[in-house]
Structures are given as structure tokens and as C-alpha cells.
Short mmCIF file of C-alpha atoms in Angstrom, two decimals:
data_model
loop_
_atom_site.label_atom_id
_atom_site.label_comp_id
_atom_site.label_asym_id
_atom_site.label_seq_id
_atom_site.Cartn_x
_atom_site.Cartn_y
_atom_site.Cartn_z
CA UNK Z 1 76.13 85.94 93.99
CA UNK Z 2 72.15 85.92 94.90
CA UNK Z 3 72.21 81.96 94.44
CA UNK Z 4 74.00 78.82 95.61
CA UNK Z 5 77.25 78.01 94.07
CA UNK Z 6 79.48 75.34 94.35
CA UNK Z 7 83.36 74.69 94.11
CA UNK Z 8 86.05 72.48 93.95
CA UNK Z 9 88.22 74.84 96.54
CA UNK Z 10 88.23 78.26 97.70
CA UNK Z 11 91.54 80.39 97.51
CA UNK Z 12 92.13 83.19 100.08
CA UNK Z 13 94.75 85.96 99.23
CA UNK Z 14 95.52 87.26 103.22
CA UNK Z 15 96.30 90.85 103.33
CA UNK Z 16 92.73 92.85 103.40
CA UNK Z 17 90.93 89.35 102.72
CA UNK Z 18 91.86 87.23 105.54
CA UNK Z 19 93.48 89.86 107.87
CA UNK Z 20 93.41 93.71 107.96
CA UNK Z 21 97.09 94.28 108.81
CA UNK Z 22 97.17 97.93 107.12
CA UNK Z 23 98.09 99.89 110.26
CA UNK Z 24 100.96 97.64 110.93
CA UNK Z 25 102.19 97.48 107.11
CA UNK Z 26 101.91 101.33 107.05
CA UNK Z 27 104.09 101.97 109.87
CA UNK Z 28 106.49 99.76 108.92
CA UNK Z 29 106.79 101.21 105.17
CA UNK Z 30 105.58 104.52 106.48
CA UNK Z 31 109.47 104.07 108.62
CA UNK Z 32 111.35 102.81 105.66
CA UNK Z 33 109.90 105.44 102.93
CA UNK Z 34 111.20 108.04 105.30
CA UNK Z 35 114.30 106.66 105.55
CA UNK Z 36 114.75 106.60 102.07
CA UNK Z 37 113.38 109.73 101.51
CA UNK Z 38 110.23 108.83 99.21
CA UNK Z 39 107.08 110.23 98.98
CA UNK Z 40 105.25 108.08 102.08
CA UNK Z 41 101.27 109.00 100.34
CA UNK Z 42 102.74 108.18 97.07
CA UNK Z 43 104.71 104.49 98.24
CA UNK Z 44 101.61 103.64 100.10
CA UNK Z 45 99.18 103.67 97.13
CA UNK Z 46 101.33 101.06 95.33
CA UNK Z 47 102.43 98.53 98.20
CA UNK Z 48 99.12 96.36 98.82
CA UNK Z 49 98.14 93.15 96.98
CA UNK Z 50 102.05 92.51 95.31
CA UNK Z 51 105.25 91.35 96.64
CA UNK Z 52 107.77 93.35 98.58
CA UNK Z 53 110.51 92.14 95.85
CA UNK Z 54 108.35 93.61 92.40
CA UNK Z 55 108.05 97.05 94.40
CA UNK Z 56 111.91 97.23 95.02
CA UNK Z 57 112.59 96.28 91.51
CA UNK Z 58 109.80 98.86 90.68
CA UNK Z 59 111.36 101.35 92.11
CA UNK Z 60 115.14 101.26 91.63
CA UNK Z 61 116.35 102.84 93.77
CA UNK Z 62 120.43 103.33 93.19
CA UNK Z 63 122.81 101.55 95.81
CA UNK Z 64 119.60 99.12 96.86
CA UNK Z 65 119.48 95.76 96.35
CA UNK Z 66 116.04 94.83 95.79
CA UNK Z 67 116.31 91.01 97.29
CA UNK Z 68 118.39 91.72 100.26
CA UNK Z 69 116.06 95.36 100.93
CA UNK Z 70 113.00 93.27 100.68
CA UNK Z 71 113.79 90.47 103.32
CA UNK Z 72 115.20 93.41 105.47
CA UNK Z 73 111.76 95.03 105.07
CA UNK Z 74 110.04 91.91 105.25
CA UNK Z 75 111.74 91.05 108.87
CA UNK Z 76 110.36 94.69 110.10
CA UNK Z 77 106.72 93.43 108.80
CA UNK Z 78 106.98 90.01 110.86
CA UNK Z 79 108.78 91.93 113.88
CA UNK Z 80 105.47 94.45 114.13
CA UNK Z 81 102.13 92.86 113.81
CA UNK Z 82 100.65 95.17 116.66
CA UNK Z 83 97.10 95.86 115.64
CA UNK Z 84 96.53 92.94 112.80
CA UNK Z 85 93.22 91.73 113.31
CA UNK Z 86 90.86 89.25 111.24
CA UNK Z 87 88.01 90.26 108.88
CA UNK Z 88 84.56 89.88 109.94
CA UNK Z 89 83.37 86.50 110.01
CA UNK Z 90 86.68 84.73 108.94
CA UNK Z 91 87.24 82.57 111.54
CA UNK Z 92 83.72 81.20 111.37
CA UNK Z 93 84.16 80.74 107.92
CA UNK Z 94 87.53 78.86 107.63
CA UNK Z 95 86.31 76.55 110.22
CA UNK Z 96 82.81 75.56 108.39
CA UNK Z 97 85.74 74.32 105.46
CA UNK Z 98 87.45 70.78 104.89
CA UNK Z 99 91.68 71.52 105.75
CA UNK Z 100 91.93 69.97 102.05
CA UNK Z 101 89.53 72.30 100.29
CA UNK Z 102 91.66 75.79 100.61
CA UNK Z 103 94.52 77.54 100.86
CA UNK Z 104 96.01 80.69 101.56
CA UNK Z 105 97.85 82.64 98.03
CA UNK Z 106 99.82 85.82 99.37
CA UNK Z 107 102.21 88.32 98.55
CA UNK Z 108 104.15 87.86 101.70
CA UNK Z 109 106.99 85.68 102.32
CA UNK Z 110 105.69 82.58 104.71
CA UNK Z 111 107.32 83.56 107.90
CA UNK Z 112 105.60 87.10 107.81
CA UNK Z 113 102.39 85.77 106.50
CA UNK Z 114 102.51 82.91 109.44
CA UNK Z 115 102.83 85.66 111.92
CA UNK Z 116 100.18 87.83 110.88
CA UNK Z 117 97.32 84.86 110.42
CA UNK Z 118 98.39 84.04 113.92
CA UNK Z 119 98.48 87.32 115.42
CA UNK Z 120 94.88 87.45 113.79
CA UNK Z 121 93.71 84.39 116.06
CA UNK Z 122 93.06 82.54 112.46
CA UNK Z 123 94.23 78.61 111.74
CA UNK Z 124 97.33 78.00 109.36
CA UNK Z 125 96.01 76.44 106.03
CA UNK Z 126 97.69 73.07 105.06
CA UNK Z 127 98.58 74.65 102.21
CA UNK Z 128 99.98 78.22 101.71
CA UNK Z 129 101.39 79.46 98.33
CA UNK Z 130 103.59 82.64 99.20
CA UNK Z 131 106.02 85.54 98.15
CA UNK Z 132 109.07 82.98 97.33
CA UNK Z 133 107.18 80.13 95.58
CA UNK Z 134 106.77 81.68 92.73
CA UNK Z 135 108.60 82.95 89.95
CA UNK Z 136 106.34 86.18 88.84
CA UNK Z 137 103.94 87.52 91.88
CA UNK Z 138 100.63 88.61 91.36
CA UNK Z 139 99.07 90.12 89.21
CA UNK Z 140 100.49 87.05 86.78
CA UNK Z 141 98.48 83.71 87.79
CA UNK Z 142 101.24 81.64 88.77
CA UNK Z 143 101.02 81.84 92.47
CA UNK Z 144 96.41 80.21 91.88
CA UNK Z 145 97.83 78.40 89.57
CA UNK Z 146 100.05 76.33 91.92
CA UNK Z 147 97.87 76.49 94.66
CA UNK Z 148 95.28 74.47 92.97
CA UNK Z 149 97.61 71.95 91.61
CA UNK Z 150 99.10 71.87 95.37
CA UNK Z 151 94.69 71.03 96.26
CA UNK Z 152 94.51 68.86 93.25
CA UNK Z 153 91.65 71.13 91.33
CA UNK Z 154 91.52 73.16 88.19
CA UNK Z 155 91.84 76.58 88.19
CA UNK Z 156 88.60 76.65 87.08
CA UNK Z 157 86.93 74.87 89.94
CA UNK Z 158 87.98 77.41 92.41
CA UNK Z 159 86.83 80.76 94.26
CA UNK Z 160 89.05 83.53 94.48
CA UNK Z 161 89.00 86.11 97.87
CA UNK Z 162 90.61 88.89 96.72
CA UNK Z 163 90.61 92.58 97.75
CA UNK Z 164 93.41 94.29 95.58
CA UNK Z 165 93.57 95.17 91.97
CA UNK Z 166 96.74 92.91 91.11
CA UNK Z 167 95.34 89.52 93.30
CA UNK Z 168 92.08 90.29 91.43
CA UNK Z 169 93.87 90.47 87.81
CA UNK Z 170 96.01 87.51 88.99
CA UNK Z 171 92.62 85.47 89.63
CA UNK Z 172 91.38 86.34 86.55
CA UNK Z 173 94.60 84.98 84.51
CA UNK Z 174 94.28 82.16 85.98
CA UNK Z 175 90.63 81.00 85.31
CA UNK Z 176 89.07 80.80 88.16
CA UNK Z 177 85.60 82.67 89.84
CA UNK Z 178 86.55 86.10 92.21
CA UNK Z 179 84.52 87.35 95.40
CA UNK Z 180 86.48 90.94 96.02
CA UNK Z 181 86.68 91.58 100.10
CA UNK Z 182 85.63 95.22 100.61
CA UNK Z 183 86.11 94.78 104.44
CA UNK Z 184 89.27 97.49 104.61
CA UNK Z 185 88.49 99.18 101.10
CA UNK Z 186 88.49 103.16 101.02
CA UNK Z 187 87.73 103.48 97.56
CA UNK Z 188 85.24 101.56 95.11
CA UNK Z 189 87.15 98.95 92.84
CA UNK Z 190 85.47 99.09 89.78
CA UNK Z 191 85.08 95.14 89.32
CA UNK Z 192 82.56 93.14 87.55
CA UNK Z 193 82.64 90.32 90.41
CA UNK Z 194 80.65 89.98 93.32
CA UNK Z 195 81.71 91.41 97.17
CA UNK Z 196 81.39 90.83 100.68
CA UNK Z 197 82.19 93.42 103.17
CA UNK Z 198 82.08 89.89 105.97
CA UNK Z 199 82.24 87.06 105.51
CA UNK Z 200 79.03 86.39 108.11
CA UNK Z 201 76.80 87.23 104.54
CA UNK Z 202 77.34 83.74 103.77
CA UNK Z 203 77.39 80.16 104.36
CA UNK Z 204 78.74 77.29 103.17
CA UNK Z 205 78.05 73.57 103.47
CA UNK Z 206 79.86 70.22 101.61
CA UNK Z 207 77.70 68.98 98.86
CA UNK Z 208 77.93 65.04 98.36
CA UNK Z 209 80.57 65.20 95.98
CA UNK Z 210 82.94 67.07 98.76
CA UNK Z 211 82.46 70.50 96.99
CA UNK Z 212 82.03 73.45 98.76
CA UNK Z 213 78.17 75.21 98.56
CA UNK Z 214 78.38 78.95 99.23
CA UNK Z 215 74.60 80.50 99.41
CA UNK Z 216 74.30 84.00 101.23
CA UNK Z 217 72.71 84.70 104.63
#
């Protein structure tokens, strides 16, 4: 994104966008895989960017409920936020934006995702779309989908901070642009959108029309 852009609304997934909370969501799973005698590398690689629920039903495990394991797992996420800090830049950034021109779209439930945007010293959004809002998590588009009719966009109109493959996908369903946070990345996502590593590379100002400008540094 070399050039100025402008949008409606900007949509921030939370998890590796907003806040790097891996250590803490590690341990806790890291503590529960054990328990249940998984492979810890192999649980890891699958748990970031979807909702606690899909991975339970994903993995079936016999005698489990996935709804009642996930808010049990869930309360062990919001009990340990020890270490969850912000990405570079995001606090700057959030506060250069209008309360009625984002939200925040996560995997988490609310209570957990309220705890860990606090714990990171960043404001609550007026508007959070989270884990139990939506019928299908991400990567289907419902959860941008509702969070620009909750703004009163399109789809369209709006800019995407993702960092995982299924938020990305998600994005994409659902019509709208994509800036992919590589702040806590320790691979390369192949992905045809732009990135930001923080989020002090740009800048953004409110055009006439209320929209939001983003130009880089």
C-alpha cells in the first residue's frame, strides 16, 4: 500500500493484530494438551486465528463436550493474561480513529477478549464482534460481515487487520480490503495483500467525508 487509501471503517481481528498474547495462550493450551494427552507442537499449530469451540469440535475428542470444554478453557485464557502486550504502534493508532469508525472481530469469547485488550493497556472498541455472536467463526465471513452492519458500512468499504490464515480467508469472503500484521509471525504467509510489521509505518487522518485516509510513514 505505497499510496493513500481511504475507508469507510477499519476492522481489527485482536489476537497477533491488536495484542501478542501467544505466551499466555500457549501456556494455557500448552496445560490442557497435556492433560489430555495430545501432541502440544501439533495442537499449537492449529489454535490461532479460530474459535476455541471449531477446535473442540475439530478434534473430537470422546467423553468431551466441545461447548462446556471450550468455556472451561476459555476461563483459563481470561484467568492468565501474564505477559499480553500490544503490537507496535497500536495504541497510537486506535487513538488517531473516530470510536464509530472500527471495531474489534475476534475469535475469543468477549470476557477473555476484554481482558486481554486491557491487560494490553489498549481502549475497548464500541463495538466488538466475538466468539459467541456468530453462528460459523472465521474463516466463514459472518463475524466482518456483522461488524460492518453493527458500523453501518459495506463490507466493501472496510480494512481488514488480520494476521492468521483463517481471519485472512474470512476477510476475503466477506469483501472487504486486508493489511496482514506480521508483528508475532514466525513464518511467511504467502498472501497477496499488503503487511505491516507496526503499525507506526502509517498514518491516518479523516477525509471530509468522515472516511479514514491511511498513507505510510
Amino acid at each position: 500500500m505505497q499510496d493513500t487509501h481511504t475507508f469507510a471503517a477499519f476492522l481489527f481481528d485482536m489476537d497477533g493484530t491488536l495484542t501478542n498474547s501467544i505466551a499466555a495462550a500457549e501456556r494455557v493450551w500448552t496445560q490442557w494438551a497435556v492433560s489430555k494427552g495430545l501432541d502440544v507442537e501439533e495442537l499449537l499449530s492449529t489454535i490461532h486465528g479460530v474459535r476455541c469451540v471449531d477446535t473442540m469440535r475439530r478434534l473430537n475428542l470422546p467423553g468431551v463436550d466441545p461447548e462446556r470444554e471450550a468455556e472451561r478453557l476459555a476461563q483459563m485464557e481470561t484467568d492468565d493474561v501474564e505477559g499480553v502486550v500490544s503490537i507496535e504502534g497500536a495504541a497510537r493508532f486506535l487513538a488517531a480513529l473516530p470510536p464509530d469508525r472500527w471495531a474489534v472481530v475476534t475469535s475469543a469469547p468477549r470476557l477473555l477478549a476484554e481482558r486481554r485488550i486491557q491487560a494490553a493497556g489498549l481502549p475497548l472498541p464500541n463495538i466488538m464482534v466475538s466468539a459467541e455472536d456468530v453462528e460459523q467463526g472465521k474463516p466463514a465471513p459472518d463475524c466482518f460481515l456483522l461488524a460492518a452492519k453493527k458500523l453501518g458500512v459495506k463490507p466493501e468499504d472496510c480494512l481488514v487487520f488480520e494476521d492468521a490464515p483463517a481471519g485472512i480467508a474470512a476477510a476475503e469472503a466477506a469483501g472487504a480490503k486486508v493489511m496482514v500484521i506480521t508483528a508475532t509471525h514466525k513464518h511467511v504467509i504467502e498472501t497477496p495483500h499488503p503487511g505491516l510489521t507496526s503499525y507506526d509505518a502509517y498514518t491516518v487522518s479523516i477525509t471530509d467525508q468522515g472516511w479514514l485516509a491511511l498513507k505510510p510513514q
